[in-house]
Amino acid sequence: MTYDYQEIIPYLLHWFDHNARILPWRENPKPYYVWISEIMLQQTRVEAVKGYFDRFITALPDIESLAKADEEKLLKLWEGLGYYNRVRNLQKAAQLVMKDYNGKLPADYEPLLKLPGIGAYTAGAIASIAFGIPVPAVDGNVLRVCKRISASFDDITKETVKRELWLDLKDIMPKDRPGDFNQALMELGAIVCLPNGKPLCENCPVMHLCKSFHEELISQIPVKPVKNKRRLEDKTVLLIEYQNSYVIHKRSSQGLLAGLWELPLMEASLSQEQVEEKLKEWQLDIQSVAAMGEAKHIFSHIEWHMLGYHIKLSGISEQFLEEHAYLLATEEEIRYKYALPNAFSAYSGQWK
Ligand code: SF4
């Protein structure tokens, strides 16, 4: 063991008992609730997840309803959370659980790990929180907290470092409260031991045991290599309106935002003149074209730099829609039926 975390346990649990945030999935840690919340929390802050979680659980209250949900409904429920493969994997896993486990999540770490979309962290979180099994759940927050406490200069992006910490924590997990121990570490990272060199050490229950604090190393730990730069892509977004309906298009089933709906999108930033020329080429009955300004959307490896135009038509042909595989949908249909990713929110904002 590189550092003995045993000593922090009583202080951490005592702090958690008095400071844990009240969250719907903590109030009622049913395995299904813990699972859904952990998947949602992978890329989104707790405060933002609450609303999505309530909406999802109300629409799909159990594993069976998730397994049977229509894909369009599922994507719509995930709208705003991004990383849509996560919800597709949730459904695949729910279907497997229906088939192989009689509709109940397996109460063990290894079989959980075999389900689609469930990695070591999520399996550890579900196993410990929902089933009381003493296995660690090591995410970015836990890595940061532990590496600061132990004043370790390990590169926390390395799988070997994560695995070593997992093994260290596995040895000292309190058998009576494994779920609370994992959640306490995560919570400390989320609300006290904050990233980017700004932890609130004066509020920390383990400050007296924290080597980084005493050795003044906090600004240097955790160690992460500089990320590769994202690829920049220029796009032109068309908000095409005809009689209070809007043109949308279903993206390919492969790649970025697979299978979701989008506003008509063109490669490169086009000027208003270039857009008007394109519309003439398409032989559309144009009423007006107005620039909607610039917007940016950041994905994990790509950054879209967009220019938007609001185009009002006085007529639209079936042929035009068919040729481009476009669909004309009302504001209400877009709001309730078709999943339009956040990437377009700067332009679709007027009906949201
Ligand atoms: Fe993090 Fe500061 Fe607590 Fe150390 S003392 S664990 S750096 S909050």
Coordinates of C-alpha atoms and ligand atoms in Angstrom, one line a residue:
M1 CA 0.0 0.0 0.0
T2 CA 1.4 3.4 -1.0
Y3 CA -0.6 5.3 1.7
D4 CA -2.8 4.1 4.5
Y5 CA -6.1 5.8 4.2
Q6 CA -7.5 4.0 7.2
E7 CA -7.1 7.0 9.5
I8 CA -9.3 9.3 7.4
I9 CA -12.4 7.0 7.7
P10 CA -14.0 8.2 11.0
Y11 CA -13.4 11.9 10.2
L12 CA -14.8 11.5 6.7
L13 CA -17.9 9.5 7.8
H14 CA -18.7 11.9 10.6
W15 CA -18.4 14.9 8.2
F16 CA -20.6 13.0 5.6
D17 CA -23.3 12.4 8.2
H18 CA -23.6 16.1 8.8
N19 CA -22.9 17.6 5.4
A20 CA -24.1 15.2 2.7
R21 CA -26.4 17.0 0.2
I22 CA -29.9 15.7 0.1
L23 CA -30.4 14.1 -3.3
P24 CA -33.3 12.0 -4.6
W25 CA -31.2 8.9 -5.2
R26 CA -29.6 9.2 -1.8
E27 CA -33.0 9.5 -0.1
N28 CA -34.1 6.3 -1.7
P29 CA -31.0 4.4 -2.9
K30 CA -32.8 1.7 -4.9
P31 CA -30.4 0.0 -7.3
Y32 CA -32.2 1.4 -10.3
Y33 CA -32.1 4.9 -9.0
V34 CA -28.4 4.7 -8.0
W35 CA -27.6 3.3 -11.5
I36 CA -29.5 6.0 -13.4
S37 CA -28.1 8.8 -11.3
E38 CA -24.5 7.6 -11.6
I39 CA -24.7 7.4 -15.3
M40 CA -26.2 10.9 -15.5
L41 CA -23.5 12.2 -13.1
Q42 CA -20.7 11.0 -15.3
Q43 CA -20.5 14.3 -17.3
T44 CA -23.0 16.6 -15.5
R45 CA -23.1 18.5 -12.2
V46 CA -25.3 17.2 -9.4
E47 CA -27.5 20.3 -9.3
A48 CA -28.2 20.0 -13.0
V49 CA -28.8 16.2 -12.8
K50 CA -31.6 16.5 -10.2
G51 CA -34.2 17.7 -12.8
Y52 CA -33.2 15.2 -15.5
F53 CA -33.3 12.4 -12.9
D54 CA -36.8 13.2 -11.8
R55 CA -38.1 13.5 -15.4
F56 CA -36.4 10.2 -16.3
I57 CA -37.7 8.3 -13.3
T58 CA -41.2 9.6 -13.7
A59 CA -41.3 8.5 -17.3
L60 CA -39.4 5.2 -16.9
P61 CA -39.9 4.2 -13.2
D62 CA -38.2 0.8 -13.4
I63 CA -35.9 -1.4 -15.4
E64 CA -38.7 -3.0 -17.3
S65 CA -40.0 0.3 -18.6
L66 CA -36.5 1.3 -19.5
A67 CA -35.9 -1.9 -21.4
K68 CA -39.1 -1.5 -23.4
A69 CA -38.9 2.3 -24.1
D70 CA -39.2 3.6 -27.6
E71 CA -35.8 5.0 -28.8
E72 CA -37.2 8.4 -29.7
K73 CA -38.7 8.7 -26.2
L74 CA -35.5 7.6 -24.6
L75 CA -33.4 10.1 -26.5
K76 CA -35.9 12.9 -25.7
L77 CA -35.6 12.1 -22.0
W78 CA -31.8 12.3 -22.3
E79 CA -32.0 15.6 -24.1
G80 CA -29.7 18.2 -22.4
L81 CA -27.4 15.6 -20.9
G82 CA -25.4 14.8 -24.0
Y83 CA -23.2 11.7 -24.6
Y84 CA -26.3 9.9 -25.9
N85 CA -24.5 6.5 -26.1
R86 CA -24.8 6.4 -22.3
V87 CA -28.6 6.2 -22.6
R88 CA -28.4 3.7 -25.4
N89 CA -26.2 1.5 -23.2
L90 CA -28.6 2.0 -20.3
Q91 CA -31.3 0.5 -22.4
K92 CA -29.1 -2.4 -23.6
A93 CA -28.1 -3.2 -20.1
A94 CA -31.8 -3.0 -18.9
Q95 CA -32.8 -5.5 -21.7
L96 CA -30.0 -7.9 -20.5
V97 CA -31.1 -7.5 -16.9
M98 CA -34.6 -8.4 -18.0
K99 CA -33.4 -11.5 -19.9
D100 CA -30.7 -12.8 -17.6
Y101 CA -31.5 -11.5 -14.1
N102 CA -35.3 -11.5 -13.9
G103 CA -35.5 -7.7 -14.1
K104 CA -33.2 -7.1 -11.0
L105 CA -29.7 -5.6 -11.2
P106 CA -27.2 -8.2 -10.1
A107 CA -26.2 -7.6 -6.5
D108 CA -22.5 -8.2 -7.1
Y109 CA -19.5 -6.2 -8.5
E110 CA -18.3 -8.6 -11.3
P111 CA -21.7 -9.2 -13.0
L112 CA -22.5 -5.4 -12.8
L113 CA -19.2 -4.7 -14.6
K114 CA -20.2 -6.9 -17.5
L115 CA -23.3 -4.9 -18.3
P116 CA -23.1 -2.3 -21.2
G117 CA -22.0 1.1 -20.0
I118 CA -21.0 0.1 -16.5
G119 CA -17.3 0.5 -15.8
A120 CA -15.3 0.0 -12.6
Y121 CA -16.5 3.2 -11.1
T122 CA -20.2 2.8 -11.7
A123 CA -20.1 -0.9 -10.7
G124 CA -18.4 0.1 -7.5
A125 CA -20.9 2.9 -6.8
I126 CA -23.9 0.6 -7.4
A127 CA -22.5 -2.3 -5.5
S128 CA -21.5 -0.3 -2.5
I129 CA -24.4 2.2 -2.3
A130 CA -27.3 0.0 -3.3
F131 CA -26.1 -3.4 -2.1
G132 CA -23.6 -2.5 0.8
I133 CA -20.7 -4.5 -0.9
P134 CA -17.3 -3.2 0.2
V135 CA -15.8 -2.2 -3.2
P136 CA -14.3 1.2 -4.0
A137 CA -15.7 3.6 -6.6
V138 CA -12.8 5.7 -8.0
D139 CA -13.7 8.7 -10.1
G140 CA -11.9 12.0 -10.8
N141 CA -13.1 13.5 -7.5
V142 CA -11.9 10.5 -5.5
L143 CA -8.5 10.5 -7.3
R144 CA -8.0 14.2 -6.6
V145 CA -8.9 13.9 -2.9
C146 CA -6.7 10.8 -2.3
K147 CA -3.7 12.1 -4.2
R148 CA -3.9 15.3 -2.3
I149 CA -4.2 13.6 1.0
S150 CA -1.2 11.4 0.3
A151 CA 0.7 14.2 -1.5
S152 CA 1.3 11.9 -4.5
F153 CA 2.6 13.2 -7.8
D154 CA 1.2 10.2 -9.8
D155 CA -0.4 11.1 -13.1
I156 CA -4.1 10.6 -12.3
T157 CA -5.0 10.0 -16.0
K158 CA -3.1 6.7 -16.0
E159 CA -5.2 3.5 -15.6
T160 CA -2.5 1.9 -13.5
V161 CA -2.7 4.8 -11.0
K162 CA -6.5 4.5 -10.7
R163 CA -6.2 0.7 -10.3
E164 CA -3.5 1.1 -7.5
L165 CA -5.8 3.5 -5.6
W166 CA -8.7 1.1 -6.1
L167 CA -6.7 -1.7 -4.5
D168 CA -5.5 0.6 -1.6
L169 CA -9.1 1.6 -0.9
K170 CA -10.4 -1.9 -1.2
D171 CA -8.1 -2.9 1.7
I172 CA -9.5 -0.3 4.1
M173 CA -13.2 -0.1 3.1
P174 CA -15.3 0.0 6.2
K175 CA -17.4 -3.1 6.0
D176 CA -20.4 -1.6 7.7
R177 CA -20.7 1.6 5.6
P178 CA -19.0 1.0 2.2
G179 CA -21.6 3.1 0.3
D180 CA -21.3 6.0 2.7
F181 CA -17.5 5.9 2.5
N182 CA -17.4 6.0 -1.3
Q183 CA -20.0 8.8 -1.3
A184 CA -18.2 10.7 1.4
L185 CA -15.0 10.7 -0.7
M186 CA -16.9 11.8 -3.8
E187 CA -18.8 14.5 -1.9
L188 CA -15.6 15.9 -0.3
G189 CA -14.2 16.2 -3.8
A190 CA -17.4 17.8 -5.1
I191 CA -17.9 20.4 -2.4
V192 CA -14.7 20.9 -0.4
C193 CA -11.5 19.5 -2.1
L194 CA -12.3 21.4 -5.3
P195 CA -10.3 21.1 -8.5
N196 CA -8.0 23.7 -10.1
G197 CA -6.0 24.6 -7.0
K198 CA -9.0 26.0 -5.1
P199 CA -9.9 23.6 -2.3
L200 CA -11.7 24.9 0.8
C201 CA -9.2 23.3 3.2
E202 CA -10.6 25.2 6.2
N203 CA -13.8 23.2 5.9
C204 CA -12.1 19.9 5.4
P205 CA -12.6 17.1 7.9
V206 CA -9.2 15.5 7.1
M207 CA -7.1 18.7 6.9
H208 CA -5.0 17.5 9.9
L209 CA -4.2 14.3 7.9
C210 CA -3.6 15.9 4.5
K211 CA 0.0 15.8 3.4
S212 CA -0.5 18.3 0.5
F213 CA -1.9 20.8 2.9
H214 CA 0.9 20.5 5.4
E215 CA 3.6 20.4 2.7
E216 CA 2.0 23.3 0.7
L217 CA 1.6 21.1 -2.4
I218 CA -2.1 21.7 -3.1
S219 CA -1.5 23.8 -6.3
Q220 CA 0.7 21.0 -7.8
I221 CA -1.6 18.0 -7.1
P222 CA -3.3 16.2 -8.7
V223 CA -0.9 15.8 -11.7
K224 CA -2.5 15.6 -15.1
P225 CA -0.8 15.9 -18.5
V226 CA -1.9 18.8 -20.7
K227 CA -4.8 17.6 -22.9
N228 CA -4.6 17.5 -26.7
K229 CA -6.3 20.5 -28.3
R230 CA -9.9 19.9 -29.6
R231 CA -10.4 19.9 -33.4
L232 CA -12.2 23.1 -34.5
E233 CA -15.0 22.8 -37.1
D234 CA -16.9 25.7 -38.7
K235 CA -20.6 25.1 -39.3
T236 CA -23.6 27.1 -40.6
V237 CA -26.9 26.4 -39.0
L238 CA -30.2 27.1 -40.8
L239 CA -33.3 27.7 -38.8
I240 CA -35.8 27.3 -41.6
E241 CA -39.3 28.3 -40.7
Y242 CA -42.5 27.7 -42.6
Q243 CA -46.0 28.4 -41.2
N244 CA -44.8 28.1 -37.5
S245 CA -43.0 24.8 -38.3
Y246 CA -39.3 24.2 -38.6
V247 CA -37.1 22.0 -40.8
I248 CA -35.2 19.3 -38.9
H249 CA -33.0 16.4 -40.1
K250 CA -32.1 13.1 -38.4
R251 CA -28.4 12.6 -38.1
S252 CA -26.7 9.4 -39.2
S253 CA -26.8 6.4 -36.9
Q254 CA -23.0 6.5 -36.6
G255 CA -20.6 9.1 -35.2
L256 CA -21.2 12.3 -33.3
L257 CA -24.8 12.8 -32.0
A258 CA -25.7 9.6 -33.8
G259 CA -29.4 9.2 -34.5
L260 CA -30.4 12.6 -33.0
W261 CA -32.2 15.4 -34.8
E262 CA -30.5 18.6 -35.9
L263 CA -31.2 21.8 -37.6
P264 CA -30.0 21.8 -41.2
L265 CA -26.3 22.1 -41.0
M266 CA -23.7 23.0 -43.6
E267 CA -19.9 22.7 -43.4
A268 CA -17.9 26.0 -43.1
S269 CA -19.1 29.4 -42.0
L270 CA -21.1 30.9 -44.8
S271 CA -21.9 34.5 -45.3
Q272 CA -25.5 35.7 -45.7
E273 CA -24.9 36.1 -49.5
Q274 CA -23.6 32.5 -49.7
V275 CA -26.6 31.2 -47.8
E276 CA -29.0 33.1 -50.0
E277 CA -27.3 31.7 -53.1
K278 CA -27.7 28.2 -51.6
L279 CA -31.4 28.8 -51.0
K280 CA -31.9 30.0 -54.6
E281 CA -30.2 26.9 -55.8
W282 CA -32.7 24.9 -53.8
Q283 CA -35.5 26.9 -55.4
L284 CA -37.1 27.9 -52.2
D285 CA -39.8 30.6 -51.8
I286 CA -37.8 32.9 -49.5
Q287 CA -39.7 35.5 -47.4
S288 CA -36.7 36.7 -45.4
V289 CA -33.2 35.7 -44.2
A290 CA -31.7 37.1 -41.0
A291 CA -28.4 36.4 -39.4
M292 CA -28.7 34.9 -35.9
G293 CA -25.1 35.4 -34.9
E294 CA -22.3 33.1 -33.7
A295 CA -22.4 30.3 -31.2
K296 CA -20.0 27.7 -30.0
H297 CA -20.5 24.2 -28.7
I298 CA -17.8 22.0 -27.1
F299 CA -17.8 18.3 -27.4
S300 CA -15.1 16.2 -25.8
H301 CA -12.8 16.2 -28.9
I302 CA -14.4 18.7 -31.2
E303 CA -15.5 22.3 -31.0
W304 CA -18.2 23.6 -33.3
H305 CA -18.0 27.3 -34.2
M306 CA -21.4 28.1 -35.7
L307 CA -23.0 30.9 -37.6
G308 CA -26.8 30.8 -37.7
Y309 CA -29.4 32.2 -40.1
H310 CA -33.2 32.4 -39.6
I311 CA -34.9 31.8 -42.9
K312 CA -38.6 32.3 -43.3
L313 CA -40.3 30.7 -46.3
S314 CA -43.5 31.5 -48.0
G315 CA -43.7 28.0 -49.5
I316 CA -42.1 24.6 -49.2
S317 CA -42.2 21.6 -51.5
E318 CA -42.4 17.9 -50.6
Q319 CA -39.6 17.4 -53.1
F320 CA -37.3 19.7 -51.2
L321 CA -38.0 17.9 -48.0
E322 CA -37.6 14.4 -49.5
E323 CA -34.4 15.3 -51.4
H324 CA -32.6 16.3 -48.2
A325 CA -34.4 13.8 -45.9
Y326 CA -35.8 16.8 -44.0
L327 CA -38.9 16.9 -41.8
L328 CA -41.1 19.8 -41.0
A329 CA -42.1 19.7 -37.4
T330 CA -44.0 22.1 -35.2
E331 CA -42.5 23.8 -32.1
E332 CA -44.5 21.4 -29.9
E333 CA -43.3 18.3 -31.7
I334 CA -39.7 19.4 -31.4
R335 CA -40.2 20.1 -27.7
Y336 CA -41.9 16.8 -26.8
K337 CA -41.0 14.3 -29.5
Y338 CA -37.7 14.9 -31.3
A339 CA -34.5 15.0 -29.4
L340 CA -32.5 18.1 -30.5
P341 CA -29.1 18.2 -28.8
N342 CA -27.9 21.2 -26.8
A343 CA -25.5 22.0 -29.5
F344 CA -28.3 23.8 -31.3
S345 CA -29.8 25.6 -28.3
A346 CA -28.4 29.0 -29.3
Y347 CA -30.6 28.9 -32.4
S348 CA -33.5 26.7 -31.3
G349 CA -33.7 28.9 -28.1
Q350 CA -36.6 30.9 -29.4
W351 CA -39.1 28.1 -29.2
K352 CA -37.6 26.5 -26.0
Ligands
SF4_1 FE1 -8.3 18.6 -0.1 FE2 -7.5 20.7 1.4 FE3 -8.8 18.6 2.5 FE4 -6.4 18.3 1.7 S1 -7.0 19.6 3.3 S2 -8.1 16.9 1.3 S3 -6.3 19.6 -0.1 S4 -9.6 20.1 1.0

